[in-house]
Structures are given as structure tokens and as C-alpha cells.
Tab-separated table of C-alpha atoms in Angstrom:
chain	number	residue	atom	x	y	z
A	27	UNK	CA	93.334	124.363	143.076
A	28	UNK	CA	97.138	124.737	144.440
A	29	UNK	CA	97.738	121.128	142.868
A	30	UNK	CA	96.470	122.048	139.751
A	31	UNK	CA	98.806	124.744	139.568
A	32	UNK	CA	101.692	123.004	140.550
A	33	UNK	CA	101.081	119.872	138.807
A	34	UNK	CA	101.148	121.316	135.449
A	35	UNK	CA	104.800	122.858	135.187
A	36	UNK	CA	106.050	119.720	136.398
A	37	UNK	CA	104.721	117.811	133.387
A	38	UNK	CA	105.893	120.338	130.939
A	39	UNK	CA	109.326	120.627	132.542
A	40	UNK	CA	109.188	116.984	132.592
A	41	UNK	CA	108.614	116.853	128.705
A	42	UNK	CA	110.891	119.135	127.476
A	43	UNK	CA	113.812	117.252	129.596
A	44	UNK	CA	112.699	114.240	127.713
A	45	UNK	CA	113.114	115.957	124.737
A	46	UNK	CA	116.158	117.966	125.042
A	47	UNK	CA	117.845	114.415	126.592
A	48	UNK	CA	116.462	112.600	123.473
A	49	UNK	CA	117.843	115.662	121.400
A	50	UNK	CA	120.979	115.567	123.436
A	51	UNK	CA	121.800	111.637	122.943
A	52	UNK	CA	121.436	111.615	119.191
A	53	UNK	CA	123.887	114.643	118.881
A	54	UNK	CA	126.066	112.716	121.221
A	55	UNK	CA	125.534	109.692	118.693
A	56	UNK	CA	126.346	111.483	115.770
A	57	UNK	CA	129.595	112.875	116.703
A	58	UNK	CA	130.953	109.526	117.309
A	59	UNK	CA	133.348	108.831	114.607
A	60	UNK	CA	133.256	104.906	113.347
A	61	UNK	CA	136.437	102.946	112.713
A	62	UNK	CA	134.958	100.747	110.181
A	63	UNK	CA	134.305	103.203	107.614
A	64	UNK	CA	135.602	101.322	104.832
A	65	UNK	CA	133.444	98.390	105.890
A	66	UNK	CA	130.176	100.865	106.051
A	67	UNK	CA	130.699	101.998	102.707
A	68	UNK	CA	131.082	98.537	101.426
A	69	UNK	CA	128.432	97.206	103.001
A	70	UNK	CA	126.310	100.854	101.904
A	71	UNK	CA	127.215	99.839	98.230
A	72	UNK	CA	125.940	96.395	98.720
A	73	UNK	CA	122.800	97.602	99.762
A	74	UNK	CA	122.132	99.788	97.028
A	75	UNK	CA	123.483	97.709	94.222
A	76	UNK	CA	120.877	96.615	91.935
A	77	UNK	CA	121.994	92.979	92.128
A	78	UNK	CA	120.855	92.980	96.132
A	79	UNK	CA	117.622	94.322	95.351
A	80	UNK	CA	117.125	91.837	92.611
A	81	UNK	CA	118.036	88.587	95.287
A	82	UNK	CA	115.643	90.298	97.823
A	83	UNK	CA	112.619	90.634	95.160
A	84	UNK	CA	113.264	87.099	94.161
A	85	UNK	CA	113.683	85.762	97.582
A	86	UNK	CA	110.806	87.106	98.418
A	87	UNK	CA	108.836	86.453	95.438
A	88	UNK	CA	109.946	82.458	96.021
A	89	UNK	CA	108.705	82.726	99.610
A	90	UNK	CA	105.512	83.800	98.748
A	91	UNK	CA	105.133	80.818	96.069
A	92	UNK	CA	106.497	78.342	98.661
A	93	UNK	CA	103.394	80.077	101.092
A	94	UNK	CA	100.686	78.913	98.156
A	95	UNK	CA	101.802	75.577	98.228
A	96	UNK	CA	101.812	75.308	101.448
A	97	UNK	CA	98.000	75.747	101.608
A	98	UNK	CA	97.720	72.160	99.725
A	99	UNK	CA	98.568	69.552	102.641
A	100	UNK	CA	99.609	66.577	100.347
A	101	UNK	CA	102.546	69.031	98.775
A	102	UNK	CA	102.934	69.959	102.101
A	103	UNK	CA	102.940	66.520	103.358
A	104	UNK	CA	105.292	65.160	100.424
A	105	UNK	CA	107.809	67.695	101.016
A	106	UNK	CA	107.472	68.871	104.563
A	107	UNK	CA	111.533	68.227	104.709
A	108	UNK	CA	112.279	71.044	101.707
A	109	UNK	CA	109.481	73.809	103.339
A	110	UNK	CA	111.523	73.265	106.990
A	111	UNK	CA	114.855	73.900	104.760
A	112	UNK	CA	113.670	76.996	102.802
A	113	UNK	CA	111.969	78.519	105.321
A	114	UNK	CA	115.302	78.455	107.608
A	115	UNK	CA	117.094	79.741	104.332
A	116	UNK	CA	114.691	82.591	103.817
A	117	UNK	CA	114.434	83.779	107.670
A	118	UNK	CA	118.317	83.927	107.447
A	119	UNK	CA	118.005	85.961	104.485
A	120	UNK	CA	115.271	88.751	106.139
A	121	UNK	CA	117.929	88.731	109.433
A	122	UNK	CA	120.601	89.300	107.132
A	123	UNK	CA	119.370	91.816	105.244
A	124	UNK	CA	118.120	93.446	109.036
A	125	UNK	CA	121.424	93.210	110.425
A	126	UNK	CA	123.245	95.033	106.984
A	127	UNK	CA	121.025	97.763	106.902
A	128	UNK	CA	121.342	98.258	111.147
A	129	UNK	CA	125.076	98.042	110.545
A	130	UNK	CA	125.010	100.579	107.375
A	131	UNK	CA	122.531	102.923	109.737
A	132	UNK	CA	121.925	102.180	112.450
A	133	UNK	CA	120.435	105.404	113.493
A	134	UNK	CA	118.718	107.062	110.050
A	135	UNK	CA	116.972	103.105	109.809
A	136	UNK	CA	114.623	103.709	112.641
A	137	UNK	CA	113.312	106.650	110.568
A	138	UNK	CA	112.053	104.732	107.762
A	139	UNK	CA	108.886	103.711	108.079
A	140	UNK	CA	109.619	101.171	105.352
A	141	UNK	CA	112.297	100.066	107.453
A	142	UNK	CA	109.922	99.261	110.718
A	143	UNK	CA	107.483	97.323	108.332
A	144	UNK	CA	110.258	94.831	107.920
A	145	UNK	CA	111.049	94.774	111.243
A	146	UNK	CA	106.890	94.177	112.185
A	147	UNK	CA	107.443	91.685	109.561
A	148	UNK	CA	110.213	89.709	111.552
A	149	UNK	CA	108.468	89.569	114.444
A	150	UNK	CA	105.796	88.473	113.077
A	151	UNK	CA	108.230	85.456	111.554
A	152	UNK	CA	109.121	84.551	115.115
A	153	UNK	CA	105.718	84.272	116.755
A	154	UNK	CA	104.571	80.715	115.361
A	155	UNK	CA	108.090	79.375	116.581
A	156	UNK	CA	107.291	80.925	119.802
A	157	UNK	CA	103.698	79.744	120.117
A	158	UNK	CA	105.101	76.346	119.316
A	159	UNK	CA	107.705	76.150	121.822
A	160	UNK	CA	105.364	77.979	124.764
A	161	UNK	CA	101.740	76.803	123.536
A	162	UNK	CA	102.662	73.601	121.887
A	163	UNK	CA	101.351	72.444	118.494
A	164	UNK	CA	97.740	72.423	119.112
A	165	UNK	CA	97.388	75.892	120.632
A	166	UNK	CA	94.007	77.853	119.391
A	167	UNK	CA	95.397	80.628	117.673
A	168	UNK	CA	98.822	79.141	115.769
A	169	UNK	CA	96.757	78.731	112.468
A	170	UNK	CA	96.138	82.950	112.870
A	171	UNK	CA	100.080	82.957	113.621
A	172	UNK	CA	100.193	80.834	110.540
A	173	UNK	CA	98.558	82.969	108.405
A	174	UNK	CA	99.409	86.170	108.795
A	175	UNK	CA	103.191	84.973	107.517
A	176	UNK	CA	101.135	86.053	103.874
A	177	UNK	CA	102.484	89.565	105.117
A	178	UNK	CA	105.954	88.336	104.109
A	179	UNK	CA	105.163	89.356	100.743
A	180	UNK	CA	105.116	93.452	102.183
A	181	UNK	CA	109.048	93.639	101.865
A	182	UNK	CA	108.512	93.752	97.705
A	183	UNK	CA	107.047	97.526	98.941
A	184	UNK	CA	110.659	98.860	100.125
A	185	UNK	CA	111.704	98.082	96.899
A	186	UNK	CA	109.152	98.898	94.075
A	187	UNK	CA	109.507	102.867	94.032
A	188	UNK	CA	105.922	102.213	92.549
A	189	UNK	CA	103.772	100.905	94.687
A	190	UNK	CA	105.351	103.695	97.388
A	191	UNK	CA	104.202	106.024	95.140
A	192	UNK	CA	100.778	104.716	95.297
A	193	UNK	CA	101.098	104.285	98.871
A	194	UNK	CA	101.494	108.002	99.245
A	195	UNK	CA	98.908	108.857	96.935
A	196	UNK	CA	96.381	106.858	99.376
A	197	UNK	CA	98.403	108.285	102.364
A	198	UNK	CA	97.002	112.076	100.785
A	199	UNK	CA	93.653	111.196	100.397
A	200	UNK	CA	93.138	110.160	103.450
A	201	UNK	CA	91.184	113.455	104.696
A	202	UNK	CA	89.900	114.052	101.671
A	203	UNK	CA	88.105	110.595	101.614
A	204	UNK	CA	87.500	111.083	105.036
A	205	UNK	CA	85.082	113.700	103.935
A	206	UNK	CA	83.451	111.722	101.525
A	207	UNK	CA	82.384	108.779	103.410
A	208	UNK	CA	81.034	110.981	106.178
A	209	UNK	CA	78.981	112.707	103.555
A	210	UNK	CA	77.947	109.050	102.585
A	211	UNK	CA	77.269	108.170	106.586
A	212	UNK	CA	75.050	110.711	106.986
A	213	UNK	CA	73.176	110.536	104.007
A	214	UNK	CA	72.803	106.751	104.720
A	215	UNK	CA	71.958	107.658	107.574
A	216	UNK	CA	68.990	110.092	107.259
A	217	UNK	CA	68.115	107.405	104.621
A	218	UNK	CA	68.139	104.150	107.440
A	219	UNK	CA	65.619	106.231	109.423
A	220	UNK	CA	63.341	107.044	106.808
A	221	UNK	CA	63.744	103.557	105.252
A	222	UNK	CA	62.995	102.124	108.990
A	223	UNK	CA	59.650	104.510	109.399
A	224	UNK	CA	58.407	104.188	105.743
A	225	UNK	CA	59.107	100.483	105.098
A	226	UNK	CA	59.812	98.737	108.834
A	227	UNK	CA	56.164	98.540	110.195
A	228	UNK	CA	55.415	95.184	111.792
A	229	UNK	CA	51.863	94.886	110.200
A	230	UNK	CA	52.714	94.400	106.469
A	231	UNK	CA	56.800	96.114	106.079
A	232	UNK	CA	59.892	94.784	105.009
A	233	UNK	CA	61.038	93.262	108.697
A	234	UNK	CA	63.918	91.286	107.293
A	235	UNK	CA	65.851	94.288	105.310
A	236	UNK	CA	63.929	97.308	107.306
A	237	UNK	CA	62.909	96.013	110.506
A	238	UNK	CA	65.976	97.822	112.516
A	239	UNK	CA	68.684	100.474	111.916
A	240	UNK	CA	71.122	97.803	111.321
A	241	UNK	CA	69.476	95.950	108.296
A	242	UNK	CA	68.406	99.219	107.377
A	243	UNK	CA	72.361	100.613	106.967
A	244	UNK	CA	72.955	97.029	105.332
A	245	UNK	CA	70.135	97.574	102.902
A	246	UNK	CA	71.262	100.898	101.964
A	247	UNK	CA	74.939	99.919	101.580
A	248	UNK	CA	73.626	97.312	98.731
A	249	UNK	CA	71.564	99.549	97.041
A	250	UNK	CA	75.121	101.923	96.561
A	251	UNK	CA	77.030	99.226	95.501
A	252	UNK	CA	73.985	98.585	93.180
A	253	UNK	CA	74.076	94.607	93.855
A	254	UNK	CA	70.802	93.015	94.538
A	255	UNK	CA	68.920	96.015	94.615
A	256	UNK	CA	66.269	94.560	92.020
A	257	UNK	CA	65.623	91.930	94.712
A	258	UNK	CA	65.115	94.417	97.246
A	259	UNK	CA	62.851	96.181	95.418
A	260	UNK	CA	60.928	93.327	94.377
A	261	UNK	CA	60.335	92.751	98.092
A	262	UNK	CA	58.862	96.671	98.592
A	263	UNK	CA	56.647	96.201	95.448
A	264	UNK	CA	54.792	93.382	97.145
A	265	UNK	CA	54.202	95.058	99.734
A	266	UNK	CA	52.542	97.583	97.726
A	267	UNK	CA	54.652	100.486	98.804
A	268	UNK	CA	53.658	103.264	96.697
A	269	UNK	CA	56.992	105.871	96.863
A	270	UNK	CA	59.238	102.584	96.997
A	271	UNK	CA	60.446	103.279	93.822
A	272	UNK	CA	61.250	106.826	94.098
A	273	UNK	CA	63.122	106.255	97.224
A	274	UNK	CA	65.305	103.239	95.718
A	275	UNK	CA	66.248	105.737	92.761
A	276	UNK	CA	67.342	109.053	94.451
A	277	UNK	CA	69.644	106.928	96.835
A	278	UNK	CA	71.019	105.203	93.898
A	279	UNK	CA	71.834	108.550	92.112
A	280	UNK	CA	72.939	109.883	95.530
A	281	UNK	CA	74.834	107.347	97.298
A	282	UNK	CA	75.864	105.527	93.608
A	283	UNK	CA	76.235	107.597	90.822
A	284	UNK	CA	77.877	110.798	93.233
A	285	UNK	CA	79.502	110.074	96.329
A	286	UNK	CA	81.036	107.018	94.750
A	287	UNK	CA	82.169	108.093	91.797
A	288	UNK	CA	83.316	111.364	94.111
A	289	UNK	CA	85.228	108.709	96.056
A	290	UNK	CA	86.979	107.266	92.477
A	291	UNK	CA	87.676	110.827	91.379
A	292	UNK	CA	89.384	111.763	94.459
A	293	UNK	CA	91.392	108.663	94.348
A	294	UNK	CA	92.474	108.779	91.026
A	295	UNK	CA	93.465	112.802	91.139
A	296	UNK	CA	95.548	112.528	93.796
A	297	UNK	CA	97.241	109.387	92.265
A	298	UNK	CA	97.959	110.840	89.004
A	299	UNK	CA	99.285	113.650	91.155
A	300	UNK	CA	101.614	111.046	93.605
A	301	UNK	CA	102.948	110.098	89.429
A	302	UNK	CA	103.608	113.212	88.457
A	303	UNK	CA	105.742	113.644	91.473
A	304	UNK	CA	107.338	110.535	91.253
A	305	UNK	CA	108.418	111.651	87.398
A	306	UNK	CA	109.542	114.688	88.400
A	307	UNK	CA	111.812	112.805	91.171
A	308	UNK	CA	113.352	110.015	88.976
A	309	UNK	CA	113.697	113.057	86.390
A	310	UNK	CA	115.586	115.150	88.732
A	311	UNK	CA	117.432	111.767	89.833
A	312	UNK	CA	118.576	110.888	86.611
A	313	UNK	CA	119.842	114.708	85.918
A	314	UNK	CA	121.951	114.783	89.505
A	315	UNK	CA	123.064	111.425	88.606
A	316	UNK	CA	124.251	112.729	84.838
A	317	UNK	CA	125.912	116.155	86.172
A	318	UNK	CA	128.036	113.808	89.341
A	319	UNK	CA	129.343	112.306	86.654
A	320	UNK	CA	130.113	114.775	84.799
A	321	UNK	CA	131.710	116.516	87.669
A	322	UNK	CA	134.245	113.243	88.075
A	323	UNK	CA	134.992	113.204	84.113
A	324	UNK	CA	135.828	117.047	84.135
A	325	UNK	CA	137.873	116.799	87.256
A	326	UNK	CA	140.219	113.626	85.692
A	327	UNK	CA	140.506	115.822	82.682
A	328	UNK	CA	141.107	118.180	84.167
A	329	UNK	CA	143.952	116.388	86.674
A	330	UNK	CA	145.480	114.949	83.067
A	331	UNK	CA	145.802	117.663	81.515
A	332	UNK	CA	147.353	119.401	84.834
A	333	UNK	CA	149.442	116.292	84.602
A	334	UNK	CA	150.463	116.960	81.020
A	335	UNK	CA	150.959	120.752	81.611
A	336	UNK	CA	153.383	119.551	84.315
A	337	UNK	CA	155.660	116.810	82.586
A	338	UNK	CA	155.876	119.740	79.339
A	339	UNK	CA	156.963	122.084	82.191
A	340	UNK	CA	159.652	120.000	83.568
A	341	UNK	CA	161.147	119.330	79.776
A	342	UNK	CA	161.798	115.392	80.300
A	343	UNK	CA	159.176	115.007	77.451
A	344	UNK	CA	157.853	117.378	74.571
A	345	UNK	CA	154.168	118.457	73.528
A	346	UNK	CA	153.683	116.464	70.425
A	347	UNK	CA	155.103	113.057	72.693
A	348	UNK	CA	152.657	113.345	75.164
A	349	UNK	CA	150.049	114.427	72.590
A	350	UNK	CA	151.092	110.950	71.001
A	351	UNK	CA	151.040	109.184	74.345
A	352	UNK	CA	148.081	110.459	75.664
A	353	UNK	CA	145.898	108.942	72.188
A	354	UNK	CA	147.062	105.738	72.860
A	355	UNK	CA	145.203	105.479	75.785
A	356	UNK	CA	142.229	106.565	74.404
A	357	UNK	CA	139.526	104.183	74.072
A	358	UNK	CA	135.984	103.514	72.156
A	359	UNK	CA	134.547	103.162	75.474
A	360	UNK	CA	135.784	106.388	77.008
A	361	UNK	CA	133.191	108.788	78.490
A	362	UNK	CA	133.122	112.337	76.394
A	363	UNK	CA	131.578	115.797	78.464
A	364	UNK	CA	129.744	117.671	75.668
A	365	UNK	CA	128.990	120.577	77.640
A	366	UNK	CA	130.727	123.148	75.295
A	367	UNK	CA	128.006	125.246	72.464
A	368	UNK	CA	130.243	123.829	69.328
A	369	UNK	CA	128.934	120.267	70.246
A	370	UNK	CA	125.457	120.432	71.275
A	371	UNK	CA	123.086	119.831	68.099
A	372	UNK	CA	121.383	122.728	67.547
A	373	UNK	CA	125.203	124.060	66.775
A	374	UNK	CA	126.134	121.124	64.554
A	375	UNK	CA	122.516	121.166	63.020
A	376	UNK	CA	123.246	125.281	62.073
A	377	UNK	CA	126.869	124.655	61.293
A	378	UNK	CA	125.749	121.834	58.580
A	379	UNK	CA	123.373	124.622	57.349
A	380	UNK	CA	126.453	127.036	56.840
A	381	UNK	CA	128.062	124.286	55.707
A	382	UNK	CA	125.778	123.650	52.394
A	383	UNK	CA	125.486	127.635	51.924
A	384	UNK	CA	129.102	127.820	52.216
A	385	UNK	CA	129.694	125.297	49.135
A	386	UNK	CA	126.773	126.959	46.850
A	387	UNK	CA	128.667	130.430	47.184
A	388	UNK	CA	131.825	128.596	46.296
A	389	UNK	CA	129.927	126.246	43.522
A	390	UNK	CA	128.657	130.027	42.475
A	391	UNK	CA	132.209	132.215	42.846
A	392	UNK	CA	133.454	128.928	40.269
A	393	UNK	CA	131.088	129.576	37.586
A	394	UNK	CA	131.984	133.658	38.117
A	395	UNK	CA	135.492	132.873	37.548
A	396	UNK	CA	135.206	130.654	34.573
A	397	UNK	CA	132.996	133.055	32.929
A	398	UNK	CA	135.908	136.105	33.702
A	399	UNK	CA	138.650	133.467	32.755
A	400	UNK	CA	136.741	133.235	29.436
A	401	UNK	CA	136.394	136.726	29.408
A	402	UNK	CA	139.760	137.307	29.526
A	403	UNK	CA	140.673	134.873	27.075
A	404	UNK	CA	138.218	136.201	24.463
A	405	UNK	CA	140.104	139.737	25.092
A	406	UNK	CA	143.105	137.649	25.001
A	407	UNK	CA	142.435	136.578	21.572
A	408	UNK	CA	141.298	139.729	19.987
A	409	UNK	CA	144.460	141.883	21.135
A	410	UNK	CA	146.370	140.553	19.075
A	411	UNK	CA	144.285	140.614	15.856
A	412	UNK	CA	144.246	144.934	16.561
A	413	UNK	CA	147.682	145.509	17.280
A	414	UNK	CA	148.294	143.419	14.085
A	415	UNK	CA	145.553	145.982	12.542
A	416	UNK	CA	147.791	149.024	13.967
A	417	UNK	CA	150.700	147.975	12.502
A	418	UNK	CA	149.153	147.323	9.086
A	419	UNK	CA	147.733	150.989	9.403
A	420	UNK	CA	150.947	152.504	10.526
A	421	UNK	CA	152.873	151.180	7.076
């Protein structure tokens, strides 16, 4: 009893010194300040440049083609030299691409699980070299080491944002499916037992698909899938099993038609759920993206103008020069910030609106003052025709 007790503080103390070194070394890491920053940041553009990704997809696209012929021995025979060349080329490629991202970070990489498939996926390059050089060429297992370099094709997943979306939408429904095909165990397997009692006796039953648990489970996991189970039944019905048919169809609705098609539903909810992220993501993405760059056209306006401001202050040039100046090196190409209200289109779509009102009140105000101009002139012309009148009357 006195070890027990003094056995168990020693493993927790023992722990959380592990974990405050671990915490202690990557603090320690992260203060120290590289040299080479200008070469990380070239080397960090690289990486993320679309042009890398696209050599990487079709490198690895071209391995995987080179992979299929290889399964046909007289390609493989007629150009043994050319698969020996390209699959040097495309292992220098994968290290490559390793060391660059180790380089760019080598810390934050380990985190990725992305990043740790392609590593599993290196090793996995090395080990029929390996078998070759310690086993020899006839050793049991080199055709397994052989084949599993089909998992090359895995680094396409680091860069199709897609299928990592899917990924994660299986990742979530993981405990949720879980559930499911427990629900399906257990029904198959109060089903196995009364399939082994009702239709496994050793006089006149069903030994071959009934006889024990295990053909019973493998029985019952065609009749879900629904293939063969006509045969199967065929095979009760001779047997003259009387509630045959009644058990075939309530495990096909059970197993079939609801904890399948439970299983589908799952899947596809929480996938159209993953997208919906994913949408929201890219959406967001492309908005941060949009306002950084707004951010760096604002600021060089704004350091122009301060620029302007500074050469009108000092008098060497005047206002309507550098006004001059400053549109010839405008160009068609130019980025324009349209963040202001008079530019957005809801604005310009009102102000056209205003616009057309604007010239009917004008077109309108026109046709008032040419009727009062001919007004006028109508008075005009009968003034003098009564004053002429007057006169008459005066003499």
C-alpha cells in the first residue's frame, strides 16, 4: 500500500516535467531569430505559388500513370531503362519538395497531419530499395513493398482543398456511424442466433449458410446488401421452412431499407455540411484577400498623395504640374478602391434615376417658358395697338 502511494506522484511529476520541458524547448525554438529570412520568404512564396502546386499535381499524376504501366511486364520489360530514370526523377522531386517545406517550417510542418502523410509516404518510397539491398531480389514480401508505392498517389490530397473537405466530413461522422453499425451488429446479431436455431438443425437445415454463427453473420450481411438473397431463399423454401419468408423480409426492411440508408443519410448530411463550411472559408478567403489589397492600394495613395502634398509644400513645383504629372502615369491597368457611397451601384443606379427626372423637369420648365415668352409677346403685340387707341381718343 506505501508503494502505491508513492509510486503515483512520481509518474505525475514525471509527466508534467515532460511536458513543461517539451513546452519549454519549443518557446526556446521560437525565439530564435533566423538569418536567412529573405531566403524563407522566398522559398515560402515558392511553396504557395500556384505554379508549384501545379508541377506537384502533375508530377504526381505522371507517377501514378508510370505505376499502371508498370503492372504490364513487356512495357516494363521494353523500357525498364526509362522507369529506373523517372522513378529517380520523381523521388528527387518528393525529397525536394520535403526538404522546402522543412526549411520554410520546420517546426509548424510536424503539425500537419497532411504534412506526416507525405512523410509516411517517403518512407514508404525507401523500403523496396532497402529490402533489395538487405533481403535481396527474391525476398517474400518485396512484391507487398512493391505495391503499396500505389499510395504515392495520396500527395494529390495536400493539395485538392476538396477532397480535405471530404476527408473531414468522414473524419465527423465517425461516431455518428459508429452508432449505426453497432445498431446493425446487434441486430445482425440477435438475427445470426435466431437464423442458427430456426434454420441450422443438422436433420434437414440450411448447414452450409446456417450451420454456425459465422455463416450465419455472412448470410445476414448478403441479405442487407440485398445480393443473392433470392438464392438464399430458394435454399430455405426447399427445405420447407414455413416463417422463412417472413424472416428474410423484416431483415431486409431492417438491416436494408433503414440502417443503410441511415448510414447514407448520415454520410451525406455531414458532407453537405463539411461544403458548406468549406464555402464559407474560400468566401471569407477571397474577402480577406480583396480588403489586403485594398489596404496596400489605399496606403500607396495615400503615400502619393502625401508625396504630392509635400513637393506643393516645398514650392519647387505647382498644383496643376503635378496634377499633370501625376496623369501621365496613370494607366488602363491601374487598380481603383471603390469604397466611397458615390461609386457603389446602388448610388449610380439612383443618381441615373435623378438624372432622367432631372431632364423631364427641365424638358417641362422649357415648354413653361415658351408658352410665357409667347405670352409676353402676344401682350407685346397688343400694347401697342391701345396706346395707338389712346391717342386717337385723346385728339
Amino acid at each position: 500500500m506505501s508503494q502505491h502511494f508513492h509510486h503515483n506522484p512520481v509518474r505525475v511529476k514525471s509527466g508534467s516535467l515532460f511536458a513543461t520541458a517539451s513546452e519549454a524547448l519549443q518557446a526556446r525554438l521560437s525565439k530564435i531569430k533566423r538569418k536567412d529570412k529573405e531566403c524563407q520568404a522566398y522559398f515560402r512564396k515558392v511553396i504557395k505559388s500556384t505554379l508549384f502546386q501545379i508541377v506537384m499535381i502533375t508530377t504526381v499524376t505522371t507517377n501514378s500513370f508510370l505505376l499502371v504501366l508498370g503492372t504490364n511486364y513487356d512495357i516494363q520489360f521494353k523500357f525498364f531503362r526509362t522507369f529506373e530514370v523517372s522513378e529517380l526523377f520523381f523521388v528527387s522531386v518528393y525529397v525536394c519538395e520535403f526538404l522546402m517545406k522543412v526549411y520554410v517550417d520546420p517546426i509548424t510542418y510536424w503539425k500537419d497531419g497532411y504534412n506526416i502523410l507525405d512523410v509516411i509516404i517517403l518512407i514508404i518510397i525507401t523500403i523496396p530499395y532497402l529490402l533489395r539491398k538487405i533481403k535481396g531480389n527474391h525476398f517474400a514480401y518485396l512484391h507487398f513493398a512493391d505495391g503499396i508505392q500505389s499510395l504515392r498517389i495520396l500527395k494529390l490530397i495536400s493539395y485538392s482543398r476538396g477532397i480535405r473537405t471530404l476527408i473531414i466530413a468522414v473524419g465527423e461522422t465517425v461516431y455518428t456511424v459508429a452508432s449505426v453499425l453497432i445498431l446493425l451488429f446487434l441486430l445482425m446479431f440477435v438475427f445470426a442466433i435466431l437464423g442458427f436455431c430456426l434454420f441450422g438443425m443438422t436433420d434437414r437445415g440450411d448447414l452450409e449458410n446456417w450451420g454456425n454463427l459465422a455463416s450465419a453473420f455472412f448470410t445476414l450481411f448478403s441479405l442487407a446488401t440485398v445480393d443473392g438473397w433470392t438464392n438464399l431463399q430458394e435454399e430455405l423454401d426447399k427445405r420447407k421452412f414455413t416463417v422463412s419468408r417472413a424472416f428474410t423480409i423484416l431483415f431486409i426492411l431492417l438491416a436494408s431499407f433503414i440502417f443503410l440508408n441511415m448510414f447514407v443519410g448520415v454520410m451525406i448530411m455531414h458532407t453537405e455540411d463539411s461544403i458548406k463550411k468549406f464555402e464559407r472559408d474560400l468566401t471569407l478567403e477571397r474577402n480577406l484577400a480583396i480588403m489586403e489589397e485594398k489596404q496596400i492600394i489605399l496606403k500607396r495613395q495615400q503615400e502619393e498623395v502625401n508625396r504630392l502634398m509635400n513637393t506643393q509644400k516645398s514650392g519647387s513645383m505647382n498644383f496643376i504640374d503635378m496634377v499633370e504629372g501625376f496623369k501621365k502615369t496613370l494607366r488602363h491597368t491601374d487598380p481603383m478602391v471603390l469604397d466611397d457611397f458615390s461609386t457603389s451601384l446602388s448610388f449610380i443606379d439612383i443618381y441615373f434615376v435623378t438624372l432622367d427626372n432631372q431632364d423631364v423637369i427641365v424638358s417641362k420648365l422649357q415648354e413653361l417658358y415658351c408658352e410665357i415668352v409667347n405670352v409676353l409677346s402676344l401682350m407685346l403685340e397688343d400694347k401697342p395697338k391701345e396706346s395707338s387707341s389712346s391717342l386717337s381718343g385723346l385728339s
